[in-house]
């Protein structure tokens, strides 16, 4: 490999290399920023994310780099933009939240940048080994961030639970990769496809078992039932700004890897995997929505709701093996990730506004009276709840529409029916929040945090406005195709 | 030269021992060691398959996995130390601040 080749490789990965280089520089800069100056690091990391986002937007694919282990195509550009934008929002939310909770430490933002870098790499990986490395790059900073409110016991507990289950999941992922490598003699997705086509497999069962282990490992990451046990505790215990970020980021990255691996490598094994995905999706939708009803703490309720949303996303992955549907599967998933992401950030910013020290202000009853005292905030919260429940005119409705359309095109009527019924169940606990806000009296206290309020209003407005421009957004998601190399 | 199946058999046994260890044991450090056992089972499989295919990349992956495992150790052990300092226990059953 010549030096010139190295240069072009770096150029393909420019937004990522810039971001990781910037984060490393910030680690040094942290030494020189006076302790009094608390906004500087947030500003610098936001600047890095914004520059990287601009680079990601102007980048032109498709291209392969680093010996075919990473690819720049429409799919990875779409995800890069999603991850970088969510990183920017996460910085804004964290700035206010950390101040509010007196947790201001500069390392927060640096860890966040590294995690965003891992997510971006995950969307671009076309080699299983790269998938594993990016999984770790995104997860390890998140383990630390979950424990960021140390010495708060809940936060430490969330961190260790997330860490142990995350490391357990990586064990499955890496063993799955080893078995796939054993079956085909390569870890590159293109190479595996070639080996499967030519029939030169050491033992076909190795490939199936390897794929299943990968599914288990990534199932942990996206919090699919029965690999979801960590989710409520981690979402509950972690600082809320971290929860907001990982509820979207880690899930989207996990689905990015699932999409790329399953759509390119495993269509040949669809007969084995489709029923498994069917059961996983049905269980995840059912359990997430039903258990959420019993929750009285809003963070736990939203944790179960995020499990349920992973179920809807998995549901659209079920028909992945049908040749004509691959475009629809990936487009509807990407679209729903955007809708889910917007709603997710909005709802968590409201939660952060009401949260007070030592985990107070997180019970559902603390939302009583919000409608009378803070009408604008309550109205945005209503929009988020409607969007999560999939009620028009919100982006969540459009997203669910595309997901269900994909499932029906695949011919899985019963699965779609389970999805619709569980959505009805979910409407109960989402609307309960609205009822509490408007129908009950109370004296809620809202933090004076301009960024959090702005985030809530902007995402609420966006959810409604984008509904009318959803066609354009879906077209963009449809063009974000995986380019098979 | 032993056939590749022997190595894979051993690595599968190690992997299952590791996975069961995570599920059954209650001590954080032992659970953590079981996770490492799972990663090393994968390493053994990588090396065995790399020799079978005469493909060097498989051996290089082992170094990647080892580097990642080292990073995980750094985070994991410091978390365990922090928990031990606060509560004087490393038993997972005592980590029950949150329920529901």
PDB file of N, CA and C in Angstrom, chain A residues 307-346:
ATOM      1  N   UNK A 307     -37.633  -0.480  24.078  1.00  0.00           N
ATOM      2  CA  UNK A 307     -37.588  -1.901  23.715  1.00  0.00           C
ATOM      3  C   UNK A 307     -38.678  -2.184  22.681  1.00  0.00           C
ATOM      4  N   UNK A 308     -39.869  -1.651  22.931  1.00  0.00           N
ATOM      5  CA  UNK A 308     -40.978  -1.885  22.004  1.00  0.00           C
ATOM      6  C   UNK A 308     -40.652  -1.343  20.619  1.00  0.00           C
ATOM      7  N   UNK A 309     -39.995  -0.175  20.571  1.00  0.00           N
ATOM      8  CA  UNK A 309     -39.660   0.389  19.264  1.00  0.00           C
ATOM      9  C   UNK A 309     -38.609  -0.441  18.552  1.00  0.00           C
ATOM     10  N   UNK A 310     -37.694  -1.046  19.324  1.00  0.00           N
ATOM     11  CA  UNK A 310     -36.757  -1.982  18.703  1.00  0.00           C
ATOM     12  C   UNK A 310     -37.539  -3.127  18.070  1.00  0.00           C
ATOM     13  N   UNK A 311     -38.651  -3.512  18.715  1.00  0.00           N
ATOM     14  CA  UNK A 311     -39.496  -4.571  18.154  1.00  0.00           C
ATOM     15  C   UNK A 311     -40.089  -4.181  16.813  1.00  0.00           C
ATOM     16  N   UNK A 312     -40.605  -2.939  16.722  1.00  0.00           N
ATOM     17  CA  UNK A 312     -41.165  -2.498  15.436  1.00  0.00           C
ATOM     18  C   UNK A 312     -40.096  -2.502  14.346  1.00  0.00           C
ATOM     19  N   UNK A 313     -38.879  -2.053  14.721  1.00  0.00           N
ATOM     20  CA  UNK A 313     -37.801  -2.018  13.730  1.00  0.00           C
ATOM     21  C   UNK A 313     -37.428  -3.437  13.295  1.00  0.00           C
ATOM     22  N   UNK A 314     -37.367  -4.358  14.278  1.00  0.00           N
ATOM     23  CA  UNK A 314     -37.053  -5.754  13.948  1.00  0.00           C
ATOM     24  C   UNK A 314     -38.124  -6.348  13.045  1.00  0.00           C
ATOM     25  N   UNK A 315     -39.370  -5.940  13.290  1.00  0.00           N
ATOM     26  CA  UNK A 315     -40.489  -6.448  12.503  1.00  0.00           C
ATOM     27  C   UNK A 315     -40.270  -6.167  11.021  1.00  0.00           C
ATOM     28  N   UNK A 316     -39.749  -4.957  10.720  1.00  0.00           N
ATOM     29  CA  UNK A 316     -39.537  -4.612   9.315  1.00  0.00           C
ATOM     30  C   UNK A 316     -38.329  -5.331   8.737  1.00  0.00           C
ATOM     31  N   UNK A 317     -37.504  -5.922   9.625  1.00  0.00           N
ATOM     32  CA  UNK A 317     -36.335  -6.658   9.134  1.00  0.00           C
ATOM     33  C   UNK A 317     -36.718  -8.086   8.738  1.00  0.00           C
ATOM     34  N   UNK A 318     -37.893  -8.548   9.190  1.00  0.00           N
ATOM     35  CA  UNK A 318     -38.268  -9.950   8.964  1.00  0.00           C
ATOM     36  C   UNK A 318     -38.251 -10.333   7.482  1.00  0.00           C
ATOM     37  N   UNK A 319     -38.815  -9.518   6.572  1.00  0.00           N
ATOM     38  CA  UNK A 319     -38.797  -9.958   5.165  1.00  0.00           C
ATOM     39  C   UNK A 319     -37.490  -9.650   4.441  1.00  0.00           C
ATOM     40  N   UNK A 320     -36.349  -9.625   5.173  1.00  0.00           N
ATOM     41  CA  UNK A 320     -35.101  -9.163   4.557  1.00  0.00           C
ATOM     42  C   UNK A 320     -34.638 -10.079   3.434  1.00  0.00           C
ATOM     43  N   UNK A 321     -35.078 -11.334   3.460  1.00  0.00           N
ATOM     44  CA  UNK A 321     -34.542 -12.285   2.484  1.00  0.00           C
ATOM     45  C   UNK A 321     -35.200 -12.208   1.113  1.00  0.00           C
ATOM     46  N   UNK A 322     -36.305 -11.438   0.998  1.00  0.00           N
ATOM     47  CA  UNK A 322     -36.997 -11.398  -0.282  1.00  0.00           C
ATOM     48  C   UNK A 322     -36.342 -10.355  -1.180  1.00  0.00           C
ATOM     49  N   UNK A 323     -35.819 -10.824  -2.308  1.00  0.00           N
ATOM     50  CA  UNK A 323     -34.969  -9.997  -3.170  1.00  0.00           C
ATOM     51  C   UNK A 323     -35.565  -8.633  -3.488  1.00  0.00           C
ATOM     52  N   UNK A 324     -36.859  -8.592  -3.830  1.00  0.00           N
ATOM     53  CA  UNK A 324     -37.434  -7.325  -4.271  1.00  0.00           C
ATOM     54  C   UNK A 324     -37.642  -6.334  -3.140  1.00  0.00           C
ATOM     55  N   UNK A 325     -37.492  -6.805  -1.893  1.00  0.00           N
ATOM     56  CA  UNK A 325     -37.878  -5.959  -0.758  1.00  0.00           C
ATOM     57  C   UNK A 325     -36.711  -5.320  -0.035  1.00  0.00           C
ATOM     58  N   UNK A 326     -35.465  -5.672  -0.420  1.00  0.00           N
ATOM     59  CA  UNK A 326     -34.326  -5.179   0.355  1.00  0.00           C
ATOM     60  C   UNK A 326     -34.333  -3.655   0.433  1.00  0.00           C
ATOM     61  N   UNK A 327     -34.677  -2.985  -0.679  1.00  0.00           N
ATOM     62  CA  UNK A 327     -34.711  -1.520  -0.679  1.00  0.00           C
ATOM     63  C   UNK A 327     -35.716  -0.996   0.327  1.00  0.00           C
ATOM     64  N   UNK A 328     -36.910  -1.596   0.331  1.00  0.00           N
ATOM     65  CA  UNK A 328     -37.957  -1.143   1.246  1.00  0.00           C
ATOM     66  C   UNK A 328     -37.578  -1.391   2.696  1.00  0.00           C
ATOM     67  N   UNK A 329     -36.972  -2.558   2.953  1.00  0.00           N
ATOM     68  CA  UNK A 329     -36.588  -2.870   4.331  1.00  0.00           C
ATOM     69  C   UNK A 329     -35.636  -1.814   4.842  1.00  0.00           C
ATOM     70  N   UNK A 330     -34.595  -1.536   4.060  1.00  0.00           N
ATOM     71  CA  UNK A 330     -33.603  -0.594   4.574  1.00  0.00           C
ATOM     72  C   UNK A 330     -34.178   0.823   4.637  1.00  0.00           C
ATOM     73  N   UNK A 331     -34.969   1.223   3.624  1.00  0.00           N
ATOM     74  CA  UNK A 331     -35.509   2.585   3.631  1.00  0.00           C
ATOM     75  C   UNK A 331     -36.458   2.792   4.806  1.00  0.00           C
ATOM     76  N   UNK A 332     -37.353   1.809   5.063  1.00  0.00           N
ATOM     77  CA  UNK A 332     -38.330   2.024   6.129  1.00  0.00           C
ATOM     78  C   UNK A 332     -37.642   2.027   7.492  1.00  0.00           C
ATOM     79  N   UNK A 333     -36.592   1.194   7.645  1.00  0.00           N
ATOM     80  CA  UNK A 333     -35.869   1.204   8.916  1.00  0.00           C
ATOM     81  C   UNK A 333     -35.158   2.531   9.134  1.00  0.00           C
ATOM     82  N   UNK A 334     -34.474   3.025   8.091  1.00  0.00           N
ATOM     83  CA  UNK A 334     -33.754   4.293   8.238  1.00  0.00           C
ATOM     84  C   UNK A 334     -34.730   5.424   8.544  1.00  0.00           C
ATOM     85  N   UNK A 335     -35.858   5.428   7.833  1.00  0.00           N
ATOM     86  CA  UNK A 335     -36.854   6.468   8.054  1.00  0.00           C
ATOM     87  C   UNK A 335     -37.357   6.423   9.493  1.00  0.00           C
ATOM     88  N   UNK A 336     -37.643   5.207   9.966  1.00  0.00           N
ATOM     89  CA  UNK A 336     -38.188   5.108  11.324  1.00  0.00           C
ATOM     90  C   UNK A 336     -37.150   5.527  12.354  1.00  0.00           C
ATOM     91  N   UNK A 337     -35.863   5.245  12.068  1.00  0.00           N
ATOM     92  CA  UNK A 337     -34.815   5.673  13.002  1.00  0.00           C
ATOM     93  C   UNK A 337     -34.803   7.190  13.136  1.00  0.00           C
ATOM     94  N   UNK A 338     -35.041   7.909  12.022  1.00  0.00           N
ATOM     95  CA  UNK A 338     -35.084   9.370  12.091  1.00  0.00           C
ATOM     96  C   UNK A 338     -36.286   9.820  12.925  1.00  0.00           C
ATOM     97  N   UNK A 339     -37.457   9.242  12.637  1.00  0.00           N
ATOM     98  CA  UNK A 339     -38.664   9.629  13.379  1.00  0.00           C
ATOM     99  C   UNK A 339     -38.501   9.312  14.857  1.00  0.00           C
ATOM    100  N   UNK A 340     -37.995   8.087  15.144  1.00  0.00           N
ATOM    101  CA  UNK A 340     -37.785   7.672  16.526  1.00  0.00           C
ATOM    102  C   UNK A 340     -36.769   8.579  17.203  1.00  0.00           C
ATOM    103  N   UNK A 341     -35.699   8.925  16.457  1.00  0.00           N
ATOM    104  CA  UNK A 341     -34.639   9.744  17.032  1.00  0.00           C
ATOM    105  C   UNK A 341     -35.132  11.120  17.434  1.00  0.00           C
ATOM    106  N   UNK A 342     -35.901  11.758  16.564  1.00  0.00           N
ATOM    107  CA  UNK A 342     -36.435  13.087  16.883  1.00  0.00           C
ATOM    108  C   UNK A 342     -37.325  13.023  18.114  1.00  0.00           C
ATOM    109  N   UNK A 343     -38.254  12.067  18.122  1.00  0.00           N
ATOM    110  CA  UNK A 343     -39.169  11.937  19.253  1.00  0.00           C
ATOM    111  C   UNK A 343     -38.399  11.672  20.534  1.00  0.00           C
ATOM    112  N   UNK A 344     -37.406  10.770  20.399  1.00  0.00           N
ATOM    113  CA  UNK A 344     -36.606  10.349  21.531  1.00  0.00           C
ATOM    114  C   UNK A 344     -35.900  11.541  22.189  1.00  0.00           C
ATOM    115  N   UNK A 345     -35.230  12.364  21.384  1.00  0.00           N
ATOM    116  CA  UNK A 345     -34.529  13.504  21.969  1.00  0.00           C
ATOM    117  C   UNK A 345     -35.508  14.485  22.593  1.00  0.00           C
ATOM    118  N   UNK A 346     -36.641  14.693  21.939  1.00  0.00           N
ATOM    119  CA  UNK A 346     -37.626  15.612  22.480  1.00  0.00           C
ATOM    120  C   UNK A 346     -38.127  15.147  23.829  1.00  0.00           C
TER     121      UNK A 346
END
